Amino acid sequence: MQIREALGLSQKEMAERLAERTGFKITRKHISNYEDDQGEPFLETTLAYARLANVEMNEIVDDDLDLPL
């Protein structure tokens, strides 16, 4: 959620951007599930998150790190 909000995107907009980058069908519900810890994105989707936010992937997957957003 922190990345999406820092980018000023809705869940739907984030889903659309990630779908464009990955070629996967990603919906607003997927984003909601990721944010609510109800599911985990594929590795490619996590990488797309990192690239979209212009951060290193370990900053996304390591819960102990603070994102520089």
Tab-separated table of C-alpha atoms in Angstrom:
chain	number	residue	atom	x	y	z
A	1	MET	CA	0.000	0.000	0.000
A	2	GLN	CA	2.845	2.373	0.815
A	3	ILE	CA	4.206	2.213	-2.732
A	4	ARG	CA	0.814	2.614	-4.350
A	5	GLU	CA	-0.132	5.553	-2.153
A	6	ALA	CA	3.258	7.228	-2.629
A	7	LEU	CA	2.689	6.977	-6.386
A	8	GLY	CA	-0.796	8.460	-5.965
A	9	LEU	CA	-2.471	5.465	-7.589
A	10	SER	CA	-5.753	3.747	-6.841
A	11	GLN	CA	-5.780	-0.030	-6.546
A	12	LYS	CA	-7.286	-0.225	-10.029
A	13	GLU	CA	-4.601	2.044	-11.504
A	14	MET	CA	-1.850	0.029	-9.808
A	15	ALA	CA	-3.333	-3.184	-11.180
A	16	GLU	CA	-3.402	-1.726	-14.684
A	17	ARG	CA	0.217	-0.562	-14.500
A	18	LEU	CA	1.443	-3.871	-13.145
A	19	ALA	CA	-0.547	-5.788	-15.765
A	20	GLU	CA	1.067	-3.695	-18.510
A	21	ARG	CA	4.550	-4.405	-17.150
A	22	THR	CA	4.071	-8.123	-16.499
A	23	GLY	CA	1.616	-9.237	-19.152
A	24	PHE	CA	-0.406	-10.933	-16.397
A	25	LYS	CA	-4.062	-10.336	-15.687
A	26	ILE	CA	-3.920	-8.314	-12.457
A	27	THR	CA	-7.095	-6.871	-10.999
A	28	ARG	CA	-7.937	-4.406	-8.268
A	29	LYS	CA	-8.871	-7.422	-6.121
A	30	HIS	CA	-5.334	-8.813	-6.500
A	31	ILE	CA	-3.913	-5.522	-5.250
A	32	SER	CA	-6.365	-5.500	-2.357
A	33	ASN	CA	-5.364	-9.055	-1.440
A	34	TYR	CA	-1.649	-8.196	-1.543
A	35	GLU	CA	-2.195	-5.171	0.667
A	36	ASP	CA	-4.309	-7.153	3.151
A	37	ASP	CA	-1.781	-10.039	3.292
A	38	GLN	CA	-4.372	-12.344	1.741
A	39	GLY	CA	-2.051	-13.395	-1.057
A	40	GLU	CA	1.404	-12.851	-2.440
A	41	PRO	CA	2.253	-11.638	-5.933
A	42	PHE	CA	4.291	-13.671	-8.368
A	43	LEU	CA	7.980	-12.822	-8.491
A	44	GLU	CA	7.469	-10.959	-11.780
A	45	THR	CA	4.770	-8.815	-10.192
A	46	THR	CA	6.989	-8.008	-7.212
A	47	LEU	CA	9.756	-6.992	-9.596
A	48	ALA	CA	7.291	-4.790	-11.492
A	49	TYR	CA	6.293	-3.133	-8.185
A	50	ALA	CA	9.961	-2.377	-7.484
A	51	ARG	CA	10.598	-0.976	-10.939
A	52	LEU	CA	7.435	1.116	-10.842
A	53	ALA	CA	8.492	2.607	-7.491
A	54	ASN	CA	12.143	2.885	-8.556
A	55	VAL	CA	13.354	0.944	-5.507
A	56	GLU	CA	15.437	-2.197	-5.063
A	57	MET	CA	13.433	-5.400	-4.844
A	58	ASN	CA	14.846	-6.232	-1.390
A	59	GLU	CA	13.278	-3.009	-0.112
A	60	ILE	CA	9.895	-4.458	-1.006
A	61	VAL	CA	10.333	-8.017	0.243
A	62	ASP	CA	12.210	-7.251	3.476
A	63	ASP	CA	9.645	-6.162	6.071
A	64	ASP	CA	12.382	-4.708	8.283
A	65	LEU	CA	13.454	-2.076	5.727
A	66	ASP	CA	11.782	1.296	5.356
A	67	LEU	CA	10.937	2.340	1.827
A	68	PRO	CA	12.524	5.614	0.745
A	69	LEU	CA	9.249	6.988	-0.635
